[in-house]
C-alpha cells in the first residue's frame, strides 16, 4: 500500500506539540490527553467536510 | 395494552438487526430512506428541510409519528444541510430557496473543466504524500468562497469562515445525536445507520478530480490514480469507524457511485475501484460494523466481486439492478434491501404499491435477510399516499 505522511486520526501530533514546551510542571498525561482529544475532533471535522458535505 | 416506546424500539431493533444479519425476523422490516419526502409529510418545503437543521431533523420524527410501521429510517436523509455549507461559502451546491426554487432538491455541481477541478492533475503527488495537508491547505480553501490557502493574503472572511465552519458542523452533529434520541423516545423508531464510508475511488472522482478528470487520468497517469486511492483509503476507513454506532447494532452507509456499470469498464472497476473498497469494507467489518452498500444505479457485472467480502459484512441495497438477480448472486451471503420502484411511488397508485410489496415479501420474506425500501432515496416526488401504502402493506403482509 502507498505510504503517506498523514496518520489517520491525527492532524498535529502530540510529539510535535510537546517540543513547544520547555517544561511541563504538572501531569503531562492531562495535557497530552486534551491536546489529542481536540486534535482527533479536528481530523474528523476535516474529513467530514470532504466526505459528508 | 399498547407497547411503550422503548418496547416498540427494542422490537424494531431486534427485527432490523436480524434482517441485516441474514436471519428471519418476526416481520420484514420497513427501512425507508426518505429525504425531502419526510418534509412533504411534515409540511415543510425542501428549503426548510435542507437549510434549517432543526426542521430537517424534526421532519423525520414527524414522518415516523404520522406513518405507523416504519421500523428504521435515516435521521438526516437530506444529508447536506445548506446552512452549514453556506456558513463557510461552499461553492459546489445549488441551494433550494437561493439558487433553486424552495421546493427543489439541492444539487451538487461538479467542476466541468481542469481549471475548475478541486485538485489539478499535477497535484496528485502532493495529495499522495500527505492527504491531510492537501485537504486542509488546498482542497478546503479551493472549495470555499472565503477560505484562503497558506501563503496568500489573509482576510477577515477567511478567519470567519474557519470559525463558522467549525461551529456549524459541531452544532449539526449535536442536533443529529439529539434527534436520534427523539426518534427512539418519541416514536420507537431505529436510526438506521451511523457513520459513512466513501469508496476511495469515488471520493477521488466525486470531490477531487471530477468524473471527466479521473476518466482522463486513468489513461494519462493510472499509477497515480491507484496510489491516490491507496493514500486516501486509511482515512475513509478510520473516519467511518470513528463515527459509527458505538454499540455496533446499526450499520454504516456506503453511497456507491462510480463503480456502477454505466461509468467505467469492469477492468477499471477491478483494478482501481474494488481493491481499496474491499480493503476498507473488511477493516470496518473487523471493527464489528456492517456496511450498507447503497448501490445507486446498476451494478450487474460487478455484483459477483462483492461475494469476496466476509459473509454478512454488507447489506446490499438494490437500485436499478434486477433484485431477483441480486438475490441469486448475493442472497446467500448478504441481506438485501430495496425493490419498490421510485417511479411507481411517484406516478402509480396505492394499489400498485401494495401489490409490489406483497410480491417482494412473498418472494424474499420467507428466507429472511430482506428489508423493504424503495429503489432509491425518496424525494418530494413520491406521493404520500403511496408511501403510506408501502408501510401498510408491510404491516399487512410482512409477518411471515
Short mmCIF file of C-alpha atoms in Angstrom, two decimals:
data_model
loop_
_atom_site.label_atom_id
_atom_site.label_comp_id
_atom_site.label_asym_id
_atom_site.label_seq_id
_atom_site.Cartn_x
_atom_site.Cartn_y
_atom_site.Cartn_z
CA UNK A 1 0.00 0.00 0.00
CA UNK A 2 1.02 3.59 -0.60
CA UNK A 3 2.83 5.18 2.37
CA UNK A 4 1.87 8.77 3.25
CA UNK A 5 2.80 11.36 5.86
CA UNK A 6 -0.79 11.54 7.08
CA UNK A 7 -1.70 9.37 10.04
CA UNK A 8 -5.43 8.61 10.34
CA UNK A 9 -6.90 10.34 13.37
CA UNK A 10 -4.06 12.85 13.74
CA UNK A 11 -3.59 16.41 12.43
CA UNK A 12 -0.94 17.88 14.74
CA UNK A 13 0.81 15.09 16.66
CA UNK A 14 1.43 15.42 20.39
CA UNK A 15 5.12 14.65 19.82
CA UNK A 16 5.42 17.86 17.79
CA UNK A 17 3.31 19.90 20.17
CA UNK A 18 5.36 18.74 23.15
CA UNK A 19 8.51 20.26 21.66
CA UNK A 20 6.95 23.71 22.12
CA UNK A 21 7.06 23.33 25.92
CA UNK A 22 10.36 23.79 27.69
CA UNK A 23 8.86 22.02 30.68
CA UNK A 24 5.53 20.57 31.80
CA UNK A 25 5.38 21.18 35.50
CA UNK A 26 2.30 19.10 36.23
CA UNK A 27 0.81 15.93 34.80
CA UNK A 28 1.87 15.58 31.17
CA UNK A 29 -0.81 12.98 30.51
CA UNK A 30 -3.58 15.52 31.20
CA UNK A 31 -2.07 17.96 28.73
CA UNK A 32 -1.50 15.24 26.16
CA UNK A 33 -4.98 13.72 26.51
CA UNK A 34 -6.76 17.00 25.90
CA UNK A 35 -4.44 18.01 23.08
CA UNK A 36 -5.23 14.72 21.35
CA UNK A 37 -8.96 14.96 22.09
CA UNK A 38 -9.27 18.22 20.17
CA UNK A 39 -6.86 17.06 17.50
CA UNK A 40 -8.99 13.99 16.75
CA UNK A 41 -12.07 16.22 16.54
CA UNK A 42 -10.25 18.47 14.08
CA UNK A 43 -9.29 15.45 11.99
CA UNK A 44 -12.84 14.04 11.88
CA UNK A 45 -14.16 17.50 11.14
CA UNK A 46 -11.70 17.99 8.28
CA UNK A 47 -12.62 14.74 6.56
CA UNK A 48 -16.33 15.27 7.22
CA UNK A 49 -16.03 18.35 5.02
CA UNK A 50 -14.77 16.07 2.24
CA UNK A 51 -16.98 13.03 2.68
CA UNK A 52 -20.12 14.38 4.35
CA UNK A 53 -20.74 17.73 2.69
CA UNK B 1 -52.11 -2.84 26.23
CA UNK B 2 -50.18 -0.53 23.95
CA UNK B 3 -46.45 -1.04 23.83
CA UNK B 4 -44.22 1.59 25.34
CA UNK B 5 -41.89 3.45 23.01
CA UNK B 6 -38.97 1.53 24.47
CA UNK B 7 -40.70 -1.82 23.86
CA UNK B 8 -41.50 -0.79 20.33
CA UNK B 9 -37.93 0.35 19.79
CA UNK B 10 -36.47 -2.89 21.16
CA UNK B 11 -38.80 -4.94 18.96
CA UNK B 12 -37.85 -2.95 15.89
CA UNK B 13 -34.14 -3.03 16.66
CA UNK B 14 -34.30 -6.81 17.03
CA UNK B 15 -36.15 -7.08 13.72
CA UNK B 16 -33.72 -4.76 11.95
CA UNK B 17 -30.63 -6.47 13.36
CA UNK B 18 -31.84 -9.93 12.41
CA UNK B 19 -32.73 -8.97 8.84
CA UNK B 20 -29.37 -7.22 8.40
CA UNK B 21 -27.63 -10.39 9.59
CA UNK B 22 -29.42 -12.70 7.14
CA UNK B 23 -31.79 -14.02 9.78
CA UNK B 24 -35.57 -14.24 9.58
CA UNK B 25 -37.20 -11.70 11.88
CA UNK B 26 -40.84 -11.77 13.00
CA UNK B 27 -41.65 -9.26 10.25
CA UNK B 28 -39.90 -7.93 7.18
CA UNK B 29 -38.54 -4.58 8.37
CA UNK B 30 -39.61 -1.40 6.62
CA UNK B 31 -36.45 0.73 6.32
CA UNK B 32 -37.25 3.67 4.06
CA UNK B 33 -34.56 6.14 3.04
CA UNK B 34 -36.86 9.17 2.97
CA UNK B 35 -35.30 12.55 2.21
CA UNK B 36 -37.42 15.51 1.06
CA UNK B 37 -40.42 13.17 1.32
CA UNK B 38 -40.19 13.46 5.11
CA UNK B 39 -40.55 17.24 4.76
CA UNK B 40 -43.52 16.81 2.46
CA UNK B 41 -45.23 14.64 5.07
CA UNK B 42 -44.36 17.09 7.86
CA UNK B 43 -45.48 20.13 5.86
CA UNK B 44 -42.04 21.63 5.22
CA UNK B 45 -40.57 22.84 1.94
CA UNK B 46 -37.36 21.42 0.52
CA UNK B 47 -35.70 24.68 1.53
CA UNK B 48 -36.84 24.27 5.12
CA UNK B 49 -35.61 20.68 5.48
CA UNK B 50 -32.34 21.43 3.67
CA UNK B 51 -31.41 24.77 5.17
CA UNK B 52 -32.89 24.63 8.66
CA UNK B 53 -31.32 21.70 10.56
CA UNK B 54 -34.00 21.79 13.25
CA UNK B 55 -36.84 21.47 10.74
CA UNK B 56 -34.97 18.92 8.63
CA UNK B 57 -34.48 16.62 11.60
CA UNK B 58 -37.93 17.36 13.02
CA UNK B 59 -39.47 16.28 9.71
CA UNK B 60 -38.13 12.75 10.18
CA UNK B 61 -39.61 12.49 13.67
CA UNK B 62 -42.95 13.80 12.37
CA UNK B 63 -42.86 11.29 9.49
CA UNK B 64 -42.30 8.43 11.93
CA UNK B 65 -45.25 9.66 14.01
CA UNK B 66 -47.54 10.17 11.00
CA UNK B 67 -46.79 6.87 9.24
CA UNK B 68 -47.01 3.86 11.56
CA UNK B 69 -44.86 0.86 10.69
CA UNK B 70 -41.51 2.50 9.95
CA UNK B 71 -39.04 0.20 11.70
CA UNK B 72 -35.86 2.10 10.90
CA UNK B 73 -35.03 5.19 8.92
CA UNK B 74 -32.25 7.71 8.37
CA UNK B 75 -32.16 10.62 10.80
CA UNK B 76 -30.93 13.01 8.08
CA UNK B 77 -31.55 11.59 4.64
CA UNK B 78 -31.36 15.18 3.36
CA UNK B 79 -27.74 14.68 4.22
CA UNK B 80 -26.44 18.11 3.24
CA UNK B 81 -27.51 20.98 5.43
CA UNK B 82 -27.04 24.09 3.35
CA UNK B 83 -26.93 26.50 6.29
CA UNK B 84 -23.76 24.64 7.28
CA UNK B 85 -22.31 24.82 3.78
CA UNK B 86 -23.28 28.48 3.36
CA UNK B 87 -21.61 29.32 6.70
CA UNK B 88 -18.21 28.97 5.06
CA UNK B 89 -19.16 29.65 1.46
CA UNK B 90 -19.00 26.13 -0.01
CA UNK B 91 -19.09 26.53 -3.77
CA UNK B 92 -20.38 23.24 -5.13
CA UNK B 93 -24.04 23.18 -4.14
CA UNK B 94 -27.08 24.78 -5.66
CA UNK B 95 -29.19 25.65 -2.65
CA UNK B 96 -33.01 25.41 -2.53
CA UNK B 97 -34.52 28.78 -1.77
CA UNK B 98 -31.38 30.61 -3.00
CA UNK B 99 -30.25 29.20 -6.35
CA UNK B 100 -33.26 26.94 -6.80
CA UNK B 101 -36.97 27.09 -6.10
CA UNK B 102 -37.86 26.47 -2.46
CA UNK B 103 -39.33 23.09 -3.37
CA UNK B 104 -36.38 21.82 -5.39
CA UNK B 105 -33.74 19.46 -4.02
CA UNK B 106 -30.18 20.67 -3.50
CA UNK B 107 -27.84 19.88 -6.39
CA UNK B 108 -24.14 19.02 -6.47
CA UNK B 109 -22.33 20.88 -9.23
CA UNK B 110 -19.19 19.07 -10.28
CA UNK B 111 -16.47 21.21 -11.86
CA UNK B 112 -16.51 20.65 -15.61
CA UNK B 113 -13.00 21.76 -16.56
CA UNK B 114 -9.45 21.05 -15.46
CA UNK B 115 -9.05 24.69 -14.42
CA UNK B 116 -12.01 24.43 -12.08
CA UNK B 117 -11.13 20.99 -10.63
CA UNK B 118 -10.66 20.98 -6.86
CA UNK B 119 -7.44 19.01 -7.40
CA UNK B 120 -5.33 19.57 -10.51
CA UNK B 121 -3.74 16.70 -12.37
CA UNK B 122 -0.26 17.89 -11.41
CA UNK B 123 -1.21 17.80 -7.71
CA UNK B 124 -1.50 14.00 -7.38
CA UNK B 125 1.96 13.71 -5.83
CA UNK B 126 1.22 16.31 -3.16
CA UNK B 127 -2.10 14.60 -2.36
CA UNK B 128 -0.47 11.16 -2.19
CA UNK B 129 2.36 12.39 0.01
CA UNK B 130 0.09 13.91 2.66
CA UNK B 131 -3.71 13.77 2.19
CA UNK B 132 -4.40 15.65 5.45
CA UNK B 133 -2.19 18.53 4.39
CA UNK B 134 -3.74 18.65 0.94
CA UNK B 135 -7.30 18.69 2.25
CA UNK B 136 -6.59 21.41 4.80
CA UNK B 137 -4.31 23.67 2.76
CA UNK B 138 -5.53 23.19 -0.80
CA UNK B 139 -8.89 21.45 -1.14
CA UNK B 140 -10.88 23.25 1.56
CA UNK B 141 -9.77 26.76 0.53
CA UNK B 142 -10.44 25.90 -3.10
CA UNK B 143 -13.99 24.72 -2.39
CA UNK B 144 -14.87 27.78 -0.29
CA UNK B 145 -15.62 31.30 -1.47
CA UNK B 146 -13.94 32.74 1.63
CA UNK B 147 -11.09 30.50 2.77
CA UNK B 148 -7.60 31.31 1.53
CA UNK B 149 -4.67 28.89 1.38
CA UNK B 150 -1.44 29.37 3.33
CA UNK B 151 0.82 31.89 1.65
CA UNK B 152 -1.95 34.11 0.36
CA UNK B 153 -3.04 37.36 1.96
CA UNK B 154 -5.22 36.53 4.95
CA UNK B 155 -8.67 38.07 5.18
CA UNK B 156 -11.39 38.70 7.73
CA UNK B 157 -13.73 36.49 5.74
CA UNK B 158 -11.21 33.65 5.77
CA UNK B 159 -10.86 33.75 9.55
CA UNK B 160 -14.61 33.94 9.97
CA UNK B 161 -15.21 31.07 7.56
CA UNK B 162 -12.99 28.67 9.55
CA UNK B 163 -14.69 29.72 12.77
CA UNK B 164 -18.20 29.36 11.39
CA UNK B 165 -17.43 26.07 9.67
CA UNK B 166 -16.29 24.62 12.99
CA UNK B 167 -19.26 25.91 14.95
CA UNK B 168 -21.84 24.93 12.33
CA UNK B 169 -20.59 21.35 11.93
CA UNK B 170 -20.28 20.78 15.68
CA UNK B 171 -23.79 22.10 16.25
CA UNK B 172 -25.11 19.91 13.45
CA UNK B 173 -23.51 16.79 14.97
CA UNK B 174 -25.08 17.64 18.33
CA UNK B 175 -28.50 18.03 16.72
CA UNK B 176 -28.10 14.70 14.93
CA UNK B 177 -27.46 12.93 18.23
CA UNK B 178 -30.41 14.62 19.89
CA UNK B 179 -32.75 13.63 17.07
CA UNK B 180 -31.61 10.01 17.04
CA UNK B 181 -32.70 10.03 20.70
CA UNK B 182 -36.01 11.71 19.76
CA UNK B 183 -36.71 9.05 17.15
CA UNK B 184 -36.25 6.41 19.83
CA UNK B 185 -38.14 8.02 22.69
CA UNK B 186 -40.93 9.79 20.78
CA UNK B 187 -41.58 7.26 18.00
CA UNK B 188 -39.85 3.97 18.90
CA UNK B 189 -38.02 4.08 15.57
CA UNK B 190 -34.45 2.94 14.99
CA UNK B 191 -31.96 5.32 13.42
CA UNK B 192 -30.97 3.03 10.58
CA UNK B 193 -27.32 3.93 10.09
CA UNK B 194 -24.34 5.70 11.63
CA UNK B 195 -21.03 6.52 10.02
CA UNK B 196 -20.38 6.89 6.32
CA UNK B 197 -17.93 5.18 4.05
CA UNK B 198 -16.85 6.54 0.71
CA UNK B 199 -15.04 4.29 -1.71
CA UNK B 200 -11.53 5.71 -2.18
CA UNK B 201 -12.02 5.81 -5.95
CA UNK B 202 -15.39 7.55 -5.53
CA UNK B 203 -14.07 10.26 -3.25
CA UNK B 204 -11.26 10.94 -5.69
CA UNK B 205 -13.69 11.05 -8.60
CA UNK B 206 -16.50 12.94 -6.89
CA UNK B 207 -14.72 15.54 -4.81
CA UNK B 208 -11.16 15.94 -6.07
CA UNK B 209 -10.80 15.27 -9.78
CA UNK B 210 -14.38 15.09 -11.05
CA UNK B 211 -15.67 12.40 -13.38
CA UNK B 212 -14.13 13.87 -16.51
CA UNK B 213 -10.81 14.45 -14.82
CA UNK B 214 -10.47 10.96 -13.46
CA UNK B 215 -11.63 9.42 -16.73
CA UNK B 216 -8.66 11.09 -18.44
CA UNK B 217 -6.32 10.32 -15.54
CA UNK B 218 -6.98 6.59 -15.91
CA UNK B 219 -5.16 6.87 -19.24
CA UNK B 220 -2.60 9.60 -18.63
CA UNK B 221 -1.48 8.74 -15.08
CA UNK B 222 -3.04 5.42 -13.98
CA UNK B 223 -0.32 4.69 -11.42
CA UNK B 224 -1.02 7.96 -9.66
CA UNK B 225 -4.75 7.28 -9.55
CA UNK B 226 -4.05 3.92 -7.94
CA UNK B 227 -1.61 5.40 -5.44
CA UNK B 228 -4.11 8.13 -4.58
CA UNK B 229 -6.83 5.56 -3.82
CA UNK B 230 -4.35 3.76 -1.57
CA UNK B 231 -3.32 7.01 0.13
CA UNK B 232 -6.87 8.03 0.97
CA UNK B 233 -8.19 4.57 1.88
CA UNK B 234 -6.97 4.53 5.53
CA UNK B 235 -8.72 7.86 6.11
CA UNK B 236 -12.00 6.56 4.71
CA UNK B 237 -11.87 3.51 6.99
CA UNK B 238 -10.77 5.43 10.08
CA UNK B 239 -13.44 8.11 9.78
CA UNK B 240 -16.19 5.62 9.12
CA UNK B 241 -15.29 3.56 12.19
CA UNK B 242 -14.87 6.67 14.37
CA UNK B 243 -18.36 7.93 13.55
CA UNK B 244 -20.14 4.55 13.55
CA UNK B 245 -22.61 3.32 16.14
CA UNK B 246 -20.60 2.67 19.34
CA UNK B 247 -22.92 -0.24 20.19
CA UNK B 248 -22.29 -1.74 16.73
CA UNK B 249 -26.00 -2.51 16.32
CA UNK B 250 -26.70 -0.46 13.19
CA UNK B 251 -24.63 -0.44 10.00
CA UNK B 252 -22.68 2.38 8.42
CA UNK B 253 -23.59 3.60 4.96
CA UNK B 254 -21.73 3.47 1.69
CA UNK B 255 -23.35 5.55 -1.06
CA UNK B 256 -21.94 3.97 -4.19
CA UNK B 257 -21.24 5.99 -7.30
CA UNK B 258 -18.59 5.46 -9.95
CA UNK B 259 -18.36 1.68 -9.78
CA UNK B 260 -21.80 1.37 -11.34
CA UNK B 261 -21.64 -0.26 -14.74
CA UNK B 262 -22.53 2.84 -16.75
CA UNK B 263 -19.33 4.71 -15.88
CA UNK B 264 -16.27 2.51 -16.33
CA UNK B 265 -15.32 -0.92 -17.61
CA UNK B 266 -15.08 -3.98 -15.41
CA UNK B 267 -11.30 -3.82 -15.87
CA UNK B 268 -11.25 -0.33 -14.33
CA UNK B 269 -13.53 -1.49 -11.53
CA UNK B 270 -11.29 -4.45 -10.76
CA UNK B 271 -8.04 -2.51 -10.83
CA UNK B 272 -8.89 0.92 -9.45
CA UNK B 273 -12.17 0.77 -7.55
CA UNK B 274 -12.55 -2.60 -5.93
CA UNK B 275 -9.20 -3.35 -4.20
CA UNK B 276 -9.32 -0.42 -1.77
CA UNK B 277 -13.10 -0.60 -1.33
CA UNK B 278 -12.76 -4.27 -0.42
CA UNK B 279 -9.93 -3.49 1.99
CA UNK B 280 -11.77 -0.74 3.85
CA UNK B 281 -15.03 -2.73 3.99
CA UNK B 282 -13.09 -5.60 5.57
CA UNK B 283 -11.46 -3.25 8.09
CA UNK B 284 -14.86 -1.86 9.04
CA UNK B 285 -16.25 -5.38 9.41
CA UNK B 286 -13.27 -6.33 11.60
CA UNK B 287 -14.29 -3.41 13.82
CA UNK B 288 -17.71 -5.07 14.21
CA UNK B 289 -19.64 -2.85 11.80
CA UNK B 290 -21.75 -3.84 8.80
CA UNK B 291 -21.87 -1.58 5.76
CA UNK B 292 -24.97 -0.81 3.72
CA UNK B 293 -23.83 -0.93 0.11
CA UNK B 294 -26.35 1.53 -1.26
CA UNK B 295 -25.73 0.63 -4.89
CA UNK B 296 -27.06 3.61 -6.81
CA UNK B 297 -27.58 2.78 -10.48
CA UNK B 298 -26.87 -0.63 -11.95
CA UNK B 299 -24.02 -2.92 -10.81
CA UNK B 300 -24.86 -6.08 -12.76
CA UNK B 301 -21.49 -7.43 -13.91
CA UNK B 302 -19.71 -6.13 -10.81
CA UNK B 303 -22.03 -7.86 -8.35
CA UNK B 304 -20.01 -11.06 -8.33
CA UNK B 305 -16.97 -9.28 -6.88
CA UNK B 306 -18.86 -8.46 -3.70
CA UNK B 307 -19.01 -12.18 -2.93
CA UNK B 308 -15.34 -11.87 -1.90
CA UNK B 309 -16.42 -9.95 1.20
CA UNK B 310 -16.98 -11.75 4.51
CA UNK B 311 -20.47 -13.16 4.90
CA UNK B 312 -22.90 -10.62 6.46
CA UNK B 313 -20.33 -7.83 6.27
CA UNK B 314 -22.61 -5.83 3.98
CA UNK B 315 -26.30 -5.27 3.30
CA UNK B 316 -26.72 -4.83 -0.43
CA UNK B 317 -29.24 -2.19 -1.43
CA UNK B 318 -30.61 -2.69 -4.91
CA UNK B 319 -31.48 0.31 -7.07
CA UNK B 320 -31.66 -0.33 -10.84
CA UNK B 321 -30.48 -3.91 -10.78
CA UNK B 322 -32.98 -6.72 -11.06
CA UNK B 323 -33.50 -7.54 -7.39
CA UNK B 324 -34.19 -11.18 -8.24
CA UNK B 325 -30.78 -11.40 -9.93
CA UNK B 326 -29.15 -9.68 -6.95
CA UNK B 327 -30.80 -12.22 -4.65
CA UNK B 328 -29.49 -15.06 -6.83
CA UNK B 329 -25.92 -13.73 -6.90
CA UNK B 330 -25.56 -12.36 -3.36
CA UNK B 331 -28.54 -13.56 -1.32
CA UNK B 332 -26.78 -16.50 0.34
CA UNK B 333 -24.11 -14.19 1.83
CA UNK B 334 -25.73 -10.82 2.43
CA UNK B 335 -29.07 -9.26 3.30
CA UNK B 336 -30.76 -7.34 0.51
CA UNK B 337 -32.94 -4.22 0.54
CA UNK B 338 -34.98 -2.24 -1.97
CA UNK B 339 -37.41 -3.42 -4.62
CA UNK B 340 -40.12 -0.76 -4.89
CA UNK B 341 -39.55 1.43 -7.97
CA UNK B 342 -39.48 5.17 -7.33
CA UNK B 343 -41.46 5.86 -10.49
CA UNK B 344 -44.23 3.66 -9.11
CA UNK B 345 -44.12 5.67 -5.87
CA UNK B 346 -44.27 8.93 -7.83
CA UNK B 347 -46.75 8.07 -10.57
CA UNK B 348 -48.51 4.85 -9.52
CA UNK B 349 -51.41 4.24 -7.20
CA UNK B 350 -51.52 2.76 -3.71
CA UNK B 351 -52.90 -0.50 -5.12
CA UNK B 352 -49.82 -0.86 -7.38
CA UNK B 353 -47.52 -0.28 -4.42
CA UNK B 354 -49.34 -2.78 -2.21
CA UNK B 355 -49.19 -5.41 -4.94
CA UNK B 356 -45.43 -4.89 -5.41
CA UNK B 357 -44.76 -5.01 -1.67
CA UNK B 358 -46.80 -8.21 -1.30
CA UNK B 359 -44.84 -9.81 -4.13
CA UNK B 360 -41.46 -8.82 -2.67
CA UNK B 361 -42.39 -10.10 0.77
CA UNK B 362 -43.78 -13.34 -0.64
CA UNK B 363 -40.61 -13.94 -2.66
CA UNK B 364 -37.94 -12.78 -0.22
CA UNK B 365 -39.54 -12.76 3.23
CA UNK B 366 -39.50 -16.50 3.97
CA UNK B 367 -35.69 -16.73 3.62
CA UNK B 368 -35.02 -13.77 5.93
CA UNK B 369 -32.35 -11.21 5.12
CA UNK B 370 -34.68 -8.84 3.28
CA UNK B 371 -35.58 -5.22 4.13
CA UNK B 372 -38.33 -3.31 2.37
CA UNK B 373 -37.33 0.00 0.81
CA UNK B 374 -37.73 1.95 -2.40
CA UNK B 375 -35.11 1.53 -5.09
CA UNK B 376 -33.64 4.97 -4.47
CA UNK B 377 -33.81 7.78 -1.93
CA UNK B 378 -37.36 9.09 -1.68
CA UNK B 379 -37.72 12.77 -2.52
CA UNK B 380 -40.62 15.17 -2.87
CA UNK B 381 -41.98 13.50 -5.99
CA UNK B 382 -43.18 10.46 -4.02
CA UNK B 383 -46.92 10.54 -3.36
CA UNK B 384 -47.59 10.47 0.36
CA UNK B 385 -50.47 8.02 -0.12
CA UNK B 386 -48.11 5.63 -1.88
CA UNK B 387 -45.59 5.83 0.92
CA UNK B 388 -48.36 5.13 3.44
CA UNK B 389 -49.49 2.19 1.28
CA UNK B 390 -45.94 0.83 1.39
CA UNK B 391 -45.89 0.94 5.19
CA UNK B 392 -49.40 -0.52 5.45
CA UNK B 393 -48.61 -3.36 3.07
CA UNK B 394 -45.51 -4.23 5.06
CA UNK B 395 -47.62 -4.37 8.23
CA UNK B 396 -50.30 -6.43 6.48
CA UNK B 397 -48.09 -8.98 4.68
CA UNK B 398 -44.75 -8.64 6.44
CA UNK B 399 -45.37 -11.06 9.35
CA UNK B 400 -44.22 -14.23 7.68
#
